[in-house]
Coordinates of C-alpha atoms in Angstrom, one line a residue:
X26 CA 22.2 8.1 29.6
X27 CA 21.4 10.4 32.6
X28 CA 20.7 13.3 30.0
X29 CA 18.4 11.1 28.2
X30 CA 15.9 10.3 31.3
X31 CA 16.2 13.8 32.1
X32 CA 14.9 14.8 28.7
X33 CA 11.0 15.3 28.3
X34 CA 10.7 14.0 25.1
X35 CA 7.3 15.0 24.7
X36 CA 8.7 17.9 23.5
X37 CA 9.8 16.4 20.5
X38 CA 6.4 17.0 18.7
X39 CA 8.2 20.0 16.4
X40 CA 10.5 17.0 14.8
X41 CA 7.7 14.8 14.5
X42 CA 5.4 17.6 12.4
X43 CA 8.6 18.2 10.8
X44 CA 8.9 14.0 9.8
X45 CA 5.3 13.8 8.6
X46 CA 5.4 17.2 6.5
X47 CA 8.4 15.5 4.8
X48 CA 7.1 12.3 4.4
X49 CA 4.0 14.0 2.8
X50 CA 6.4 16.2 0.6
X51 CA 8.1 12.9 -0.4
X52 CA 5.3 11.7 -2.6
X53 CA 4.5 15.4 -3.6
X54 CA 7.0 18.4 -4.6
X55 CA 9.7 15.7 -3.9
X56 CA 8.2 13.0 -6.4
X57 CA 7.5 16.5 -8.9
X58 CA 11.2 17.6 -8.5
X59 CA 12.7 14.2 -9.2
X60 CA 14.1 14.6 -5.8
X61 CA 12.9 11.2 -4.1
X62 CA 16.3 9.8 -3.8
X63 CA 17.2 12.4 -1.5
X64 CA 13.7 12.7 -0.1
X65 CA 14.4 9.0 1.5
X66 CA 17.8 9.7 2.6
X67 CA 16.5 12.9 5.0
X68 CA 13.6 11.0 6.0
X69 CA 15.6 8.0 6.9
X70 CA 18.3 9.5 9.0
X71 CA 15.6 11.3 10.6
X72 CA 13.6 8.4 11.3
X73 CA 16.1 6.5 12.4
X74 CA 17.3 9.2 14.7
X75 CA 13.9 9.6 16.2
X76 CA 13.1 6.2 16.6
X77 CA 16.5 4.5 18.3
X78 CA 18.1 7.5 19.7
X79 CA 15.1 10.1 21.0
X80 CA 13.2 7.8 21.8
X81 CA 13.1 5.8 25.5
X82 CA 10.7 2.7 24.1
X83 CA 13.7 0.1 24.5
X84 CA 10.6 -2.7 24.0
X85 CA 9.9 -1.5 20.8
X86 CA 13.2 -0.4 20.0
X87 CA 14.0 -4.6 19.9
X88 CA 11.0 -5.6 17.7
X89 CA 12.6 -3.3 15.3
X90 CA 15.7 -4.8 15.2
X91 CA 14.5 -8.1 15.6
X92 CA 12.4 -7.2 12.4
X93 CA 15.5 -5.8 10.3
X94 CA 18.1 -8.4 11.7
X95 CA 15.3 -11.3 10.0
X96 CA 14.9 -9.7 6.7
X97 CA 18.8 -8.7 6.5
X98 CA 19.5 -12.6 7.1
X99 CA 17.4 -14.4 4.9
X100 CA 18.4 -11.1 2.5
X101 CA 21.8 -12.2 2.5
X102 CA 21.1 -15.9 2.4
X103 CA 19.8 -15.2 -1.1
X104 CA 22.5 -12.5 -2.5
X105 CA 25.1 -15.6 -0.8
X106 CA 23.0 -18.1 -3.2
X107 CA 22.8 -16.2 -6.2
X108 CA 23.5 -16.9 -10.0
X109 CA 25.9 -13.7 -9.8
X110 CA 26.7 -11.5 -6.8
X111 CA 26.4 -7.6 -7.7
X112 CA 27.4 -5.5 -5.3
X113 CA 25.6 -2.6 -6.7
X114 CA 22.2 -4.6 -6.5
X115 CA 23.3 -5.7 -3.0
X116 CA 23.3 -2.3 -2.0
X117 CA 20.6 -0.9 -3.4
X118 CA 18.1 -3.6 -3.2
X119 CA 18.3 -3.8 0.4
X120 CA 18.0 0.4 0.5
X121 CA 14.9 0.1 -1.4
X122 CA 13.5 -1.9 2.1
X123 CA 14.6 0.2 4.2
X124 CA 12.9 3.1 2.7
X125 CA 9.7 1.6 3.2
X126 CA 10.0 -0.3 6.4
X127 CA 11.5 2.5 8.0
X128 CA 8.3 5.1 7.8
X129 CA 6.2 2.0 8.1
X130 CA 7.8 1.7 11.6
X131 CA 7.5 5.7 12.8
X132 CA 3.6 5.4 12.1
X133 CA 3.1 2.8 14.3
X134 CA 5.3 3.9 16.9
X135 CA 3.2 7.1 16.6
X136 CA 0.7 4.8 17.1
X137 CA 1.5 3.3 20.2
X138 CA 3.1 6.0 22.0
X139 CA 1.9 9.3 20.6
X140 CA -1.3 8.4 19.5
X141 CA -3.1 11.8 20.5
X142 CA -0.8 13.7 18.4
X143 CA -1.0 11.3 15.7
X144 CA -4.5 11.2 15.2
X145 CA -5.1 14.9 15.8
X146 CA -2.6 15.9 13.4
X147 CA -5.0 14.1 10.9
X148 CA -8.1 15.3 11.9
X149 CA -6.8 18.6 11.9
X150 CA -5.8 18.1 8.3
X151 CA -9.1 17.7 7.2
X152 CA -9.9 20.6 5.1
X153 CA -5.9 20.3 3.4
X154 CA -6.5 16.5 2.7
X155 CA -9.9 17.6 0.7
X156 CA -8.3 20.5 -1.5
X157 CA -5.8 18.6 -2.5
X158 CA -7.8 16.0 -3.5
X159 CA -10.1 18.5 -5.7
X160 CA -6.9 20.3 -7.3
X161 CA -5.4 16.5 -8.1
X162 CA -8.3 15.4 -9.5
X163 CA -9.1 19.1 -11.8
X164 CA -5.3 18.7 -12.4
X165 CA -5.4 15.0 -13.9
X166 CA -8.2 16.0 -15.9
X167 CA -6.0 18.5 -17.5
X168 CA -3.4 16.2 -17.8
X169 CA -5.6 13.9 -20.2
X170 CA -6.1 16.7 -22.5
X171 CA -2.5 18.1 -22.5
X172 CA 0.2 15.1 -22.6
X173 CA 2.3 15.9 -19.5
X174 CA 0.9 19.1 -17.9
X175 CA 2.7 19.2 -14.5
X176 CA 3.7 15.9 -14.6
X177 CA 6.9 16.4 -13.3
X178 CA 10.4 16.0 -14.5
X179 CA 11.7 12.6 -15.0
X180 CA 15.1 10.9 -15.9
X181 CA 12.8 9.2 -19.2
X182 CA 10.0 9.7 -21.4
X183 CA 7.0 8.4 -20.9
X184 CA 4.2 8.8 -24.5
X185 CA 1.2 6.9 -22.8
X186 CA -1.0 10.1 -21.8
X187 CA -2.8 7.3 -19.1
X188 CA 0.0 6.9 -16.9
X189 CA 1.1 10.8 -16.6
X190 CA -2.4 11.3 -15.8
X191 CA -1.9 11.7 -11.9
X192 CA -2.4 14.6 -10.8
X193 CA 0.6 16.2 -8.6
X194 CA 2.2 12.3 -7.8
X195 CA 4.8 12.9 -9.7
X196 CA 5.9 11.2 -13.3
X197 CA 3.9 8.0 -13.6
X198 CA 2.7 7.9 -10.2
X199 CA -1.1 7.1 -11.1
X200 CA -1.1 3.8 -8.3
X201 CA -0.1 6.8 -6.0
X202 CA -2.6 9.2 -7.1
X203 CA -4.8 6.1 -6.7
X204 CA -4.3 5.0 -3.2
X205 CA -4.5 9.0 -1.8
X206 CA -8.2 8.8 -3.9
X207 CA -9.0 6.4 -1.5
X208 CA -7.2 7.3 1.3
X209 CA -9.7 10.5 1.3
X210 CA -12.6 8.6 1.0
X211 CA -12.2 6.5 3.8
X212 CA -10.8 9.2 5.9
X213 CA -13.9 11.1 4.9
X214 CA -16.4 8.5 6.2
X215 CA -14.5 8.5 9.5
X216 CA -14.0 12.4 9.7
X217 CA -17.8 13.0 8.7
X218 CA -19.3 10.7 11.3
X219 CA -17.2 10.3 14.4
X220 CA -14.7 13.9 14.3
X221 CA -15.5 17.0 14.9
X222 CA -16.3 17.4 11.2
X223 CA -19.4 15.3 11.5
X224 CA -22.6 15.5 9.7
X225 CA -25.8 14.7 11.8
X226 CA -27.6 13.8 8.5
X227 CA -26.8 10.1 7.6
X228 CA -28.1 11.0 4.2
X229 CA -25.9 14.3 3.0
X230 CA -22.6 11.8 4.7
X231 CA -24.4 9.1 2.2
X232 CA -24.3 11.7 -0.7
X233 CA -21.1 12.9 0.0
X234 CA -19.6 9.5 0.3
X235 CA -21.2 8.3 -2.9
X236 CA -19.3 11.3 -4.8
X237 CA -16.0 10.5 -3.9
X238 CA -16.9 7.0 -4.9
X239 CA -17.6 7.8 -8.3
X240 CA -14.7 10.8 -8.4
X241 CA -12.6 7.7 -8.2
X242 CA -14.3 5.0 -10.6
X243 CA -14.2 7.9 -13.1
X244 CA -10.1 8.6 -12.6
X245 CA -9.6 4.7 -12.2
X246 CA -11.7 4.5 -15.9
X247 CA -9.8 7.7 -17.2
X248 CA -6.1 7.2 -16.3
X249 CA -6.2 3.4 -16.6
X250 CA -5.8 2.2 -13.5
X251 CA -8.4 -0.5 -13.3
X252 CA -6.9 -2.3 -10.2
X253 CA -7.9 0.7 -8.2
X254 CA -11.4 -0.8 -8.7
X255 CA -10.2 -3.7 -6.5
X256 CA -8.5 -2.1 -4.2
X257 CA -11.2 0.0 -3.5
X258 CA -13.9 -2.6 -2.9
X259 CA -11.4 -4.9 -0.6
X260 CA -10.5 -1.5 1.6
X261 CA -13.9 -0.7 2.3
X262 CA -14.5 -4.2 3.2
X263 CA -11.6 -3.6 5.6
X264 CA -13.2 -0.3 6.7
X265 CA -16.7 -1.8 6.9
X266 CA -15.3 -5.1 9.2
X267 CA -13.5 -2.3 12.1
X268 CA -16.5 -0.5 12.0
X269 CA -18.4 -3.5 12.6
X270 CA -17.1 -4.1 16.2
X271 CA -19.3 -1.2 17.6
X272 CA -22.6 -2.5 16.0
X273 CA -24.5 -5.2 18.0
X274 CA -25.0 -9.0 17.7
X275 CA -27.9 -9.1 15.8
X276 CA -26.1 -6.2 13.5
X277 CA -22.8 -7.9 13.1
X278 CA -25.0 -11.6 12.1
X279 CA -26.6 -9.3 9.4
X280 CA -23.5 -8.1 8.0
X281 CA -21.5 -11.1 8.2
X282 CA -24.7 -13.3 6.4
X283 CA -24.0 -10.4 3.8
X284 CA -20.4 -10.7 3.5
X285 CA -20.9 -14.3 2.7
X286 CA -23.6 -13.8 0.0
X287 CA -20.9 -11.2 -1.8
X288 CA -18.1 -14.1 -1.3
X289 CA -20.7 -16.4 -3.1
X290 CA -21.5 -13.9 -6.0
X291 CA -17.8 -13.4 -6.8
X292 CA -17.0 -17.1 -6.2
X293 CA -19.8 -17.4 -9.0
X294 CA -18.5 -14.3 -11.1
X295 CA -14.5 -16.0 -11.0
X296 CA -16.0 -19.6 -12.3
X297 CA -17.8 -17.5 -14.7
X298 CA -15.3 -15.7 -16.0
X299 CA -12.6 -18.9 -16.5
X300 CA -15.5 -20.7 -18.4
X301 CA -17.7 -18.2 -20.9
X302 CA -16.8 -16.3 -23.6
X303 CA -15.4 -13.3 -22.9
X304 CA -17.0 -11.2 -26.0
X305 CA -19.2 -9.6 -23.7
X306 CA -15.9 -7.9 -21.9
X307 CA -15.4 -6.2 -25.4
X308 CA -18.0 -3.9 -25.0
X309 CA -17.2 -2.7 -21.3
X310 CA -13.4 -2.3 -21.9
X311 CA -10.8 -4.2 -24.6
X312 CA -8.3 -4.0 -21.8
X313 CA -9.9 -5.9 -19.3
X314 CA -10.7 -8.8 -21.9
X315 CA -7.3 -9.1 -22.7
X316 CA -6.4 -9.2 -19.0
X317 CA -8.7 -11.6 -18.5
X318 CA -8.0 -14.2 -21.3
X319 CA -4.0 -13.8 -20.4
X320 CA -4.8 -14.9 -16.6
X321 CA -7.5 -17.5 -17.4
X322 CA -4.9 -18.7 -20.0
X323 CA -2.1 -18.5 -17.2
X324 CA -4.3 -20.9 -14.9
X325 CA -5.3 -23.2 -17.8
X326 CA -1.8 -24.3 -19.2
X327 CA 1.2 -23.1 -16.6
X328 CA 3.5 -23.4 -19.1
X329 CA 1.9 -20.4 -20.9
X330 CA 4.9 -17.6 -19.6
X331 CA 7.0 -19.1 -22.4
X332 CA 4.4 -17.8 -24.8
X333 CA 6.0 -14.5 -25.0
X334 CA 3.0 -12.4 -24.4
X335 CA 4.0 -9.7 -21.9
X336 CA 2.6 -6.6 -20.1
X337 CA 0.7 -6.6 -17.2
X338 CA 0.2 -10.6 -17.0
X339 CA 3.8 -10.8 -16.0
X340 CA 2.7 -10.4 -12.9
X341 CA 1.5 -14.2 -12.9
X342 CA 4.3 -15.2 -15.5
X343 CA 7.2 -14.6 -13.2
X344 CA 5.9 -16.4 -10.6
X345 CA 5.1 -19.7 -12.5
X346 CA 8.8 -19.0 -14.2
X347 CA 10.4 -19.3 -10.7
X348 CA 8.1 -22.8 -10.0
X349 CA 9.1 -24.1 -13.3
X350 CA 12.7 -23.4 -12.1
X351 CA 12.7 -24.8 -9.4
X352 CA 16.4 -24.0 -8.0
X353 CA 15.1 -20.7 -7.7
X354 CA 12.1 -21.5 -5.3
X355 CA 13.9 -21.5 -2.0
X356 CA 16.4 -18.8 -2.3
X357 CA 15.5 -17.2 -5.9
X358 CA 18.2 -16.5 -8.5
X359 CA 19.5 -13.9 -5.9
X360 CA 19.0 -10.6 -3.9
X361 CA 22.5 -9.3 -5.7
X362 CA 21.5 -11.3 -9.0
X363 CA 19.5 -7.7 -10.1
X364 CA 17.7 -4.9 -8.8
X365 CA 14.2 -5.4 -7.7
X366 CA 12.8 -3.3 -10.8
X367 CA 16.0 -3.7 -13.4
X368 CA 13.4 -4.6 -17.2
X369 CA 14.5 -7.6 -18.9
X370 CA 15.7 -9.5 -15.7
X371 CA 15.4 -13.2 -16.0
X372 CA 13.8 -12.4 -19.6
X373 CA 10.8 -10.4 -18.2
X374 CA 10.7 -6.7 -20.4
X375 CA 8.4 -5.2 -17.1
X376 CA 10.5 -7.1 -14.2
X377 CA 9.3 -5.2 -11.0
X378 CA 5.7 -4.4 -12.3
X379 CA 4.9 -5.9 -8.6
X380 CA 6.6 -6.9 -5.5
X381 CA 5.4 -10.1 -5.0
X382 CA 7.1 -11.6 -8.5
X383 CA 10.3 -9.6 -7.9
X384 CA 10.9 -10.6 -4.2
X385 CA 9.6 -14.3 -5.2
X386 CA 12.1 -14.5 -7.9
X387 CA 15.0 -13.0 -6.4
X388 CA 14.6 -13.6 -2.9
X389 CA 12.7 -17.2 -3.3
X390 CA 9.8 -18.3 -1.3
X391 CA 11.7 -17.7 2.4
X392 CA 12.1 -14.3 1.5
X393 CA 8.6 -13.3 0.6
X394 CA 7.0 -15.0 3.2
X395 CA 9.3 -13.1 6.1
X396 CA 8.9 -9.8 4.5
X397 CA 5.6 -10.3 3.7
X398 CA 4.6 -11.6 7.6
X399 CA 7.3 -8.5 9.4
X400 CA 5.2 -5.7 7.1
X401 CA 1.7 -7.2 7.6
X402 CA 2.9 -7.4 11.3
X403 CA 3.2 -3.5 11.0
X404 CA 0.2 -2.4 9.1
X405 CA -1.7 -4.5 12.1
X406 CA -0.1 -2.7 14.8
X407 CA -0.9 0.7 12.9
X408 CA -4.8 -0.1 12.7
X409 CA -4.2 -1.8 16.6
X410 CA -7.3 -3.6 18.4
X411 CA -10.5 -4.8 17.0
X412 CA -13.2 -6.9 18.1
X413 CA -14.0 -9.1 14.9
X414 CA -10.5 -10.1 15.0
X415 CA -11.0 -13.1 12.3
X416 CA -13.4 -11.3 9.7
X417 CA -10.8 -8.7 10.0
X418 CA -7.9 -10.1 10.0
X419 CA -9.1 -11.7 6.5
X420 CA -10.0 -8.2 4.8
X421 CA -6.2 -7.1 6.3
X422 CA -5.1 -9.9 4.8
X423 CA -6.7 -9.8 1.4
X424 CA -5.7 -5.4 1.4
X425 CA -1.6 -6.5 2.1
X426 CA -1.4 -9.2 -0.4
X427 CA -3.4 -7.5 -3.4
X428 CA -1.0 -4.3 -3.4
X429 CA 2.1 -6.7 -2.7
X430 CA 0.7 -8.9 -5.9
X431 CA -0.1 -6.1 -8.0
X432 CA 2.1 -3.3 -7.6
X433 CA 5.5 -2.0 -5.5
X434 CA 4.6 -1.1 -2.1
X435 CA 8.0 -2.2 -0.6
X436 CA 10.3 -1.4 -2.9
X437 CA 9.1 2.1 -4.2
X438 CA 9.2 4.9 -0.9
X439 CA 6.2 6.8 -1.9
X440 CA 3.8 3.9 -2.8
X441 CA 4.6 3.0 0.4
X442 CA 3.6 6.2 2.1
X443 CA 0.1 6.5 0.6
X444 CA -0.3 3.0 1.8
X445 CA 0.6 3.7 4.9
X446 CA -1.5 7.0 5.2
X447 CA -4.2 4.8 4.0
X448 CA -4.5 3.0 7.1
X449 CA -4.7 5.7 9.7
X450 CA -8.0 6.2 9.7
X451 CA -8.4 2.8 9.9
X452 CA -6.6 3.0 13.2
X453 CA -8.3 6.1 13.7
X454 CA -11.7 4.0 13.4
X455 CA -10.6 1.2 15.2
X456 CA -9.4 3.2 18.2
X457 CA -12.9 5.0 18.3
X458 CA -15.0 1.8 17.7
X459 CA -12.7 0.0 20.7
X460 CA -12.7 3.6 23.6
X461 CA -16.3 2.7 22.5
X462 CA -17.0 -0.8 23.7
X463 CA -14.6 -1.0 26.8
X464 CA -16.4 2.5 28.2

């Protein structure tokens, strides 16, 4: 222990460039290589090591294990309960967690203790973070023309050209591809008005902005990832609700009269939507009809997950499965009872499309709400202090529970990365708008 307070461990910056180079090669050449696996065992010992051994933040040191200790309980309350106990599932279930928590964690202890380093590294990345977004987009433009042009390797084939269409991600690793899209353009409209990087003109950072708006409309529309559409509008909201707590009064009445008018429109748009006909979605896309009719269907008659109609509305359908059963609400049919993305589980071909309807129906209502409240927890401390705290805490809110609903960001490692890259400049922003106000 002497040794220890001896050590400066300051100097430790070398191992922390060396942690956030991996974690960036982890949804790169590692994802490309069909390396993850062993990707998230190095970055785990390493994080692990950095964070409870080289590290001499005993404070923080306890809310992580606090944190683990309450998801490995309620965990193993539901693998105790389940329909069948499988080791194997167990085992790897619980990995899958810690592979996401875990780098989760590191960020935000960045955060709080090694802030400057943190947020210099990424401003310092500026010109990187833009070429690569150029060469992934030029790249998954290719990839529409020629069916699996550096793709990557995988362990199955995959015919849909959409879903190889992501640039260097790795095989089907579009939603990752997605989330760095926007991770660049909020970064951007940080970097361009509050770094070094910034642009005087408000209306060549306008232009600029705009751009890598519609770079990512037209890859969302092109690859077929329409939630990206979503995600994009309820980050910027995020974005726009930090940025709002250096503006004054009269500014942040203005914005917030706004922000209700666009709740009111879409509260409008949703009742629309469950009552008219939904020809007038054939002309704009097929696709999002039929999403549409399966979810307004889903609300309409509960029952409707028996019909047998599957794809992306199993998202809703596993859910109302596990009400409908409802010895699986409190402790679901079991954390061991199957693996979190194992097709055909409980009768569901695309088991594990999202989180939220995987943990829900092996874990059970307990189980989603602790993991869900420990990560969100996290992602709060990463972004750190703001001074519309409600508004805010809303948008947060809203961000969390629309990846967790739709797709894996705590059971696949590098969705999880480019989720958790996407909120740095958040707290990149928030940290500027808050030096700001208490100067």
């Amino acid at each position: 222990m002497n040794i220890l307070r001896k050590f400066d461990f300051n100097k430790l910056k070398d191992l922390d460039t060396i942690i956030l180079l991996l974690l960036f090669f982890e949804i790169t050449i590692f994802s490309l290589l069909n390396i993850r696996g062993l990707g998230n065992r190095l970055i785990l010992l390493l994080l692990l090591l950095r964070i409870f051994l080289l590290s001499p933040t005993k404070k923080f040191k306890k809310r992580v294990l606090i944190s683990y200790l309450l998801i490995f309980i309620i965990y193993s309350l539901s693998a105790i309960f389940s329909d069948k106990f499988i080791p194997y599932s167990y085992y790897m279930n619980f990995k899958a967690l810690l592979y996401t928590l875990t780098p989760l964690i590191y960020i935000v202890w960045l955060r709080i203790y090694r802030k400057e380093f943190l947020f210099s590294t990424f401003e310092n990345l500026f010109v990187f973070f833009n070429i690569f977004y150029i060469i992934n987009f030029i790249v998954m433009c290719i990839q529409g023309q020629f069916h699996g042009f550096l793709s990557g390797f995988s362990n199955y084939e995959n015919t849909y050209t959409p879903d190889l269409m992501s640039g260097l991600f790795g095989y089907n690793g579009t939603a990752q591809f997605g989330l760095y899209s926007i991770f660049v353009l909020i970064y951007d409209m940080y970097m361009l008005k509050y770094s070094k990087y910034k642009i005087e003109n408000k209306y060549i950072r306008y232009i600029i902005d705009f751009g890598l708006f519609i770079s990512i409309v037209i890859s969302s529309s092109i690859n077929d990832n329409k939630a990206n559409y979503i995600s994009l509008i309820l980050v910027l909201f995020e974005f726009f609700m930090i940025e709002m707590g250096g503006k004054s009064e009269k500014e942040r009445k203005l914005a917030n009269k706004l922000i209700y008018t666009a709740f009111c429109i879409i509260v409008f748009l949703g009742i629309f939507l469950l009552f008219s006909n939904l020809n007038f979605l054939e002309k704009i896309s097929p696709e999002l009809k039929g999403t549409v009719y399966l979810f307004r269907k889903a609300i309409f008659d509960p029952t409707s997950y028996q019909s047998g109609e599957m794809g992306s509305i199993e998202r809703v359908y596993i859910p109302l499965y596990v009400i409908y059963h409802y010895q699986y609400i409190l402790f679901g049919a079991g954390t061991a009872f199957s693996n979190w993305q194992t097709p055909g589980t409980l009768g569901f071909p695309h088991f594990g499309q999202s989180d939220l309807s995987s943990f829900f129906a092996l874990g059970g209502i307990f189980f989603c709400i602790i993991v869900f409240s420990i990560y969100n927890y996290f992602y709060l401390q990463l972004i750190g202090k703001v001074k519309n705290k409600t508004m805010f805490r809303i948008s947060n809110f809203m961000v969390i529970f629309f990846y967790f609903f739709y797709t894996q960001p705590w059971t696949q490692s590098t969705l999880s990365i480019c989720l958790l890259m996407l909120f740095v400049p958040m707290g990149m922003l928030a940290n500027k708008v808050f030096s700001e106000e208490c100067a």
